[in-house]
Amino acid sequence: MMITVMRKLLCVIVAVLAVAVGAYAQGYSTTYPSEYGKWQDALLAGNGNTGIMVLGNPLHETVVFTGRPFNFPATKPREFADVPQDMLMLIKRYCAEGRFKEANDLAVRSAEWSDGGEGGRHPGFALEIDMPSAGDITGFRRGTDYNTGEIKVEWTDKRGDWMRRMFVSRVDDMAVMEIVAPQRGLLDCSLDLALLGDMHFPEGMAVIHDTASGYAGINISYPAPMDKCGYYGGVKVYASDGTVGMRGDTIDVKGASSLLVVAMTEKYDDKASYRPAGIKTKLEAVVADYNALMSRHATLHSDIMGRVTLDLVASSHERAMSNEELLALQKRSATLVPALVERLFTAGRYHFLASGNELTPPDLLGIWTGDCNVGWGGYYHLDANLNLQVSGGNVGAMPEVMEGYFNLNEVWCDDFRVNARKLLGCRGLLACGNTPGLSSGLMASINTFYPYHYATGEEAWLLYPFWEYYLVTRDKEFLRTRLYPLLKEMGDFYEDFLKYRDEEGYFIFAGSVSPENQPSNLKVSLLNNSAFDVAGARFIMSTLLKASDVLDEDGSCRENWRDMLASLPPYRINSDGAIKEWGWPGLEDSYNHRHSSHLMMVWPYREFSEQRAPEYYEAARKALKMRDRYPYENAGHGLLHGALIAAGLHDAESLSDKLMQLVSRDFYYNGLATSHYPDFGVFCTDVCHSVPGIIIEMLIGSDEESIDILPALAEGLDKGSISGVLTRCGVTVDNLSWNRADSRAEVTLNSVRDCRIKVRCGSDVRDVRLSKNREKRLAFTI
């Protein structure tokens, strides 16, 4: 239902975009990883359930299969105590009295938390394809067509021109590959399925091969005591001619002109009852026509990719450069390279789509890994990472992936209720810090440095994209059935949680965390009134009131909700003139940190602006400048959140600096996936998935009542256009074009309803009336 409503809205956009993604929406590389240990340079494809990583060696190809369910199974659940009410009140009293160390120690000790749940992400298996050599290889190129999702590897040897192409179908949920020889009958190759040593699986993995004519299966089960669980992969080969035979577990192809390879994976929980025949039957029923299979997939994929397009009027010369050449050019440039920004925008949207679907969004790795030793388990991390990865999902018109985000959050709700009840004695929802995925939302690590269970603002951040989705679509049914009930539960949560008041009559968040940070003058984490938690509560209570009004429900509750909102503590401003991270006397800010949790009221909540609460707006600008004095601990997510905040504060200089760091300090691998740290430090898709959202926000900002044109345009992007962006006032930007040389910007707006909004470009602010499905064109001087 949710996606159907969004697709109706997007019909307006599709009608405007006569041409989907331009020819420059392709990325390619002229090198391939020299060894498996450099798998991070692979080209990536997927459909949110199945992923592939294509290394691209012409004669010795390795394709790594990954899958959304591929986590090591649990040996025991995460466990924690049902903390007695008198102990919870004692923790609150200690906090209210400023006895923070005692409160922190008691909160951790009383939780009696022990680790458990599913383990980290792991690869599935490798498909290795070996071909005989014939002279030197020239003309090598591997690339991705982001518009169709097709990866292509091409090269030439003395036999002629070779091509290998592949994709993962969103329609058929299978990986499809075709190998085409330069001449009839020249294709000889072998195909093997294997676990590779460099994947670093633990000892005790059991591997059973399952073969038949032109078919290879691999059945893999985990070490004891997890050995009843496992997963299976199957590969079926169709040759145009020649012969297909078996040599042990290896498929041998001789004298073919072309080859079609189709593959599927799945996970199982009971080895004794699992039957792999299902995959084999499906693969043997495939119509062996690559173009037909691609067409089925590309029709859907291209429609999604074509909804939002970016054109920075890059030169044809630069658009023709390889990924490596563009990244190298960026390192030599003082400003952003338009062709690179175009490519990263489209590649980021592609990777986001390829690693998400209507059941789950991307995790910390998207959906890909070539190694069991992944950073932070590859989990969903809920106090910045997942939140940033979906930053461009709603405004970037990808409801297919956002539905996965909404679904996953709803799956977690029962466990979030357990967290709130047992750990804080409250009704409502308490998010869990991190989680492997669909299996559990129970509370993650509780320790002295990070008493996760008091980061009460985390659930608010997770619910913001629900509200944002309503804003861009005005889908009241979604609001009524999927968000409003959760907002009401959170209203109950705060009614139970907020028990103490200060001398001014404001609630005290007695037990409050700013994620992973501590004051500079007190090395304790459990404190009072973190701006992160306060901003979350302000978002929840204000949105609850708005939703109640829109739906005309629970009118009798609104007075209580208004009183609670009015009783939330105000943000405090420190001696530097900056928003305080902890709004409590005696707690000094610690600016040198990767998180910007104290500026949540700017992004994502957009609580104030230059016009609304200018004192807070200037204090937020000062807080950003104080953070900007430091390197955000070189964490990609730190730069990403800072850039989104900069867009909300119209700080083009700060935003430009962060984008420059992200594109020039080796966060991007040659395949345009990304790392968590510069210098290719730890594979992580935060950066590649979040950069499109930053680009959208620097070009088109919006809130519930207004649109900002070019609020933080980065240096070097002097001319261009963007089409199809959805805004939070329910209006679509059919097209925005700008040219600094002409000092001119033009915007075409469209709405599915009659409405009145404000449109701002610099100091030019206009009241604009829009009629349903009628374009409105505006021109501004910039």
mmCIF file of C-alpha atoms in Angstrom, residues 396-561:
data_model
loop_
_atom_site.group_PDB
_atom_site.id
_atom_site.type_symbol
_atom_site.label_atom_id
_atom_site.label_comp_id
_atom_site.label_asym_id
_atom_site.label_seq_id
_atom_site.Cartn_x
_atom_site.Cartn_y
_atom_site.Cartn_z
ATOM 1 C CA GLY A 396 15.456 10.819 -3.402
ATOM 2 C CA ALA A 397 12.254 8.939 -4.286
ATOM 3 C CA MET A 398 13.247 5.380 -3.382
ATOM 4 C CA PRO A 399 10.228 3.996 -1.530
ATOM 5 C CA GLU A 400 11.286 0.445 -2.405
ATOM 6 C CA VAL A 401 14.242 0.699 -0.012
ATOM 7 C CA MET A 402 12.488 2.923 2.511
ATOM 8 C CA GLU A 403 9.755 0.295 2.824
ATOM 9 C CA GLY A 404 12.508 -2.076 3.937
ATOM 10 C CA TYR A 405 13.561 0.488 6.532
ATOM 11 C CA PHE A 406 10.004 0.854 7.817
ATOM 12 C CA ASN A 407 9.433 -2.890 7.834
ATOM 13 C CA LEU A 408 12.627 -3.616 9.736
ATOM 14 C CA ASN A 409 11.816 -1.020 12.379
ATOM 15 C CA GLU A 410 8.373 -2.541 12.805
ATOM 16 C CA VAL A 411 9.922 -6.001 13.188
ATOM 17 C CA TRP A 412 12.099 -4.634 15.989
ATOM 18 C CA CYS A 413 9.215 -3.044 17.900
ATOM 19 C CA ASP A 414 8.326 -5.990 20.124
ATOM 20 C CA ASP A 415 11.915 -6.248 21.344
ATOM 21 C CA PHE A 416 12.108 -2.465 21.741
ATOM 22 C CA ARG A 417 9.085 -2.722 24.047
ATOM 23 C CA VAL A 418 10.915 -5.377 26.068
ATOM 24 C CA ASN A 419 13.944 -3.074 26.318
ATOM 25 C CA ALA A 420 11.825 -0.191 27.603
ATOM 26 C CA ARG A 421 9.880 -2.276 30.105
ATOM 27 C CA LYS A 422 12.742 -4.289 31.584
ATOM 28 C CA LEU A 423 15.576 -1.774 31.523
ATOM 29 C CA LEU A 424 13.774 1.514 32.201
ATOM 30 C CA GLY A 425 10.416 0.404 33.628
ATOM 31 C CA CYS A 426 8.539 2.257 30.906
ATOM 32 C CA ARG A 427 5.865 1.662 28.337
ATOM 33 C CA GLY A 428 6.823 2.452 24.764
ATOM 34 C CA LEU A 429 9.916 1.791 22.712
ATOM 35 C CA LEU A 430 13.623 1.798 23.551
ATOM 36 C CA ALA A 431 15.952 1.211 20.598
ATOM 37 C CA CYS A 432 18.836 -1.186 20.984
ATOM 38 C CA GLY A 433 22.015 0.526 19.754
ATOM 39 C CA ASN A 434 22.890 -2.093 17.171
ATOM 40 C CA THR A 435 21.466 -5.323 15.861
ATOM 41 C CA PRO A 436 22.295 -7.957 13.249
ATOM 42 C CA GLY A 437 18.968 -7.424 11.502
ATOM 43 C CA LEU A 438 15.599 -9.144 11.433
ATOM 44 C CA SER A 439 16.365 -11.574 14.229
ATOM 45 C CA SER A 440 16.423 -9.256 17.236
ATOM 46 C CA GLY A 441 15.977 -5.749 18.555
ATOM 47 C CA LEU A 442 17.083 -6.584 22.084
ATOM 48 C CA MET A 443 19.474 -4.172 23.754
ATOM 49 C CA ALA A 444 23.071 -4.197 22.584
ATOM 50 C CA SER A 445 26.168 -3.865 24.704
ATOM 51 C CA ILE A 446 25.696 -2.142 28.061
ATOM 52 C CA ASN A 447 29.004 -1.115 29.561
ATOM 53 C CA THR A 448 30.540 1.599 31.672
ATOM 54 C CA PHE A 449 31.512 3.751 28.706
ATOM 55 C CA TYR A 450 28.225 3.325 26.916
ATOM 56 C CA PRO A 451 25.094 2.583 28.926
ATOM 57 C CA TYR A 452 23.150 2.183 25.686
ATOM 58 C CA HIS A 453 19.822 1.813 27.438
ATOM 59 C CA TYR A 454 19.733 5.484 28.414
ATOM 60 C CA ALA A 455 20.176 6.780 24.851
ATOM 61 C CA THR A 456 16.446 7.447 24.744
ATOM 62 C CA GLY A 457 16.700 9.772 21.729
ATOM 63 C CA GLU A 458 17.694 6.909 19.468
ATOM 64 C CA GLU A 459 14.135 5.738 18.821
ATOM 65 C CA ALA A 460 13.090 9.256 17.872
ATOM 66 C CA TRP A 461 15.796 9.373 15.208
ATOM 67 C CA LEU A 462 14.633 5.997 13.899
ATOM 68 C CA LEU A 463 11.058 7.277 13.632
ATOM 69 C CA TYR A 464 11.946 10.521 11.872
ATOM 70 C CA PRO A 465 12.090 8.901 8.376
ATOM 71 C CA PHE A 466 8.511 7.650 8.948
ATOM 72 C CA TRP A 467 7.410 11.249 9.481
ATOM 73 C CA GLU A 468 9.521 12.434 6.554
ATOM 74 C CA TYR A 469 7.837 9.858 4.334
ATOM 75 C CA TYR A 470 4.454 11.213 5.333
ATOM 76 C CA LEU A 471 5.638 14.759 4.610
ATOM 77 C CA VAL A 472 6.864 13.996 1.082
ATOM 78 C CA THR A 473 3.778 11.921 0.166
ATOM 79 C CA ARG A 474 1.003 13.241 2.442
ATOM 80 C CA ASP A 475 -0.122 9.627 2.735
ATOM 81 C CA LYS A 476 -2.570 9.805 5.652
ATOM 82 C CA GLU A 477 -3.125 6.060 5.676
ATOM 83 C CA PHE A 478 0.588 5.507 6.277
ATOM 84 C CA LEU A 479 0.501 8.132 9.028
ATOM 85 C CA ARG A 480 -2.581 6.622 10.640
ATOM 86 C CA THR A 481 -1.597 2.956 10.558
ATOM 87 C CA ARG A 482 2.193 2.887 10.725
ATOM 88 C CA LEU A 483 3.541 6.007 12.440
ATOM 89 C CA TYR A 484 0.850 7.428 14.681
ATOM 90 C CA PRO A 485 0.537 4.301 16.878
ATOM 91 C CA LEU A 486 4.305 4.362 17.449
ATOM 92 C CA LEU A 487 4.267 8.069 18.278
ATOM 93 C CA LYS A 488 1.568 7.417 20.865
ATOM 94 C CA GLU A 489 3.661 4.677 22.409
ATOM 95 C CA MET A 490 6.558 7.085 22.631
ATOM 96 C CA GLY A 491 4.289 9.615 24.310
ATOM 97 C CA ASP A 492 3.610 6.923 26.911
ATOM 98 C CA PHE A 493 7.341 6.293 27.181
ATOM 99 C CA TYR A 494 8.157 9.878 28.071
ATOM 100 C CA GLU A 495 5.233 10.068 30.481
ATOM 101 C CA ASP A 496 6.767 7.126 32.363
ATOM 102 C CA PHE A 497 10.409 8.132 31.992
ATOM 103 C CA LEU A 498 10.352 11.826 32.963
ATOM 104 C CA LYS A 499 9.878 11.905 36.725
ATOM 105 C CA TYR A 500 12.082 14.747 37.979
ATOM 106 C CA ARG A 501 11.813 18.491 37.368
ATOM 107 C CA ASP A 502 14.389 21.223 37.815
ATOM 108 C CA GLU A 503 13.994 24.506 39.688
ATOM 109 C CA GLU A 504 12.428 26.143 36.632
ATOM 110 C CA GLY A 505 9.803 23.418 36.362
ATOM 111 C CA TYR A 506 11.302 21.680 33.339
ATOM 112 C CA PHE A 507 11.637 17.915 33.181
ATOM 113 C CA ILE A 508 15.082 16.506 33.909
ATOM 114 C CA PHE A 509 16.266 13.716 31.627
ATOM 115 C CA ALA A 510 17.708 12.023 34.699
ATOM 116 C CA GLY A 511 19.797 9.411 32.978
ATOM 117 C CA SER A 512 20.775 10.716 29.550
ATOM 118 C CA VAL A 513 23.451 9.835 27.011
ATOM 119 C CA SER A 514 25.067 11.652 24.112
ATOM 120 C CA PRO A 515 26.149 8.760 21.895
ATOM 121 C CA GLU A 516 29.712 7.659 22.526
ATOM 122 C CA ASN A 517 30.814 11.018 23.964
ATOM 123 C CA GLN A 518 31.576 12.345 27.442
ATOM 124 C CA PRO A 519 32.133 15.857 28.820
ATOM 125 C CA SER A 520 35.688 17.170 28.640
ATOM 126 C CA ASN A 521 35.729 17.622 32.421
ATOM 127 C CA LEU A 522 33.991 14.410 33.509
ATOM 128 C CA LYS A 523 34.693 10.966 32.085
ATOM 129 C CA VAL A 524 31.226 9.609 32.751
ATOM 130 C CA SER A 525 28.558 8.837 30.149
ATOM 131 C CA LEU A 526 25.284 8.714 32.096
ATOM 132 C CA LEU A 527 24.367 12.334 32.744
ATOM 133 C CA ASN A 528 21.400 14.699 32.449
ATOM 134 C CA ASN A 529 19.719 16.455 29.538
ATOM 135 C CA SER A 530 21.819 15.495 26.546
ATOM 136 C CA ALA A 531 20.737 17.596 23.579
ATOM 137 C CA PHE A 532 20.414 14.304 21.679
ATOM 138 C CA ASP A 533 17.764 12.985 24.053
ATOM 139 C CA VAL A 534 16.009 16.326 24.502
ATOM 140 C CA ALA A 535 15.789 16.901 20.750
ATOM 141 C CA GLY A 536 14.398 13.404 20.285
ATOM 142 C CA ALA A 537 11.670 14.009 22.838
ATOM 143 C CA ARG A 538 10.830 17.393 21.316
ATOM 144 C CA PHE A 539 10.495 15.756 17.906
ATOM 145 C CA ILE A 540 8.273 12.976 19.250
ATOM 146 C CA MET A 541 5.917 15.196 21.255
ATOM 147 C CA SER A 542 5.596 17.921 18.607
ATOM 148 C CA THR A 543 5.019 15.360 15.856
ATOM 149 C CA LEU A 544 2.515 13.478 17.985
ATOM 150 C CA LEU A 545 0.495 16.683 18.286
ATOM 151 C CA LYS A 546 0.733 17.399 14.553
ATOM 152 C CA ALA A 547 -0.289 13.872 13.631
ATOM 153 C CA SER A 548 -3.185 13.931 16.061
ATOM 154 C CA ASP A 549 -4.387 17.144 14.451
ATOM 155 C CA VAL A 550 -3.971 15.880 10.859
ATOM 156 C CA LEU A 551 -5.840 12.658 11.643
ATOM 157 C CA ASP A 552 -8.323 14.324 13.984
ATOM 158 C CA GLU A 553 -7.742 11.635 16.596
ATOM 159 C CA ASP A 554 -7.214 11.641 20.376
ATOM 160 C CA GLY A 555 -8.248 15.250 20.860
ATOM 161 C CA SER A 556 -8.694 14.646 24.590
ATOM 162 C CA CYS A 557 -5.003 13.718 24.916
ATOM 163 C CA ARG A 558 -3.615 16.843 23.309
ATOM 164 C CA GLU A 559 -3.625 19.033 26.403
ATOM 165 C CA ASN A 560 -1.469 16.550 28.267
ATOM 166 C CA TRP A 561 0.854 16.188 25.274
#
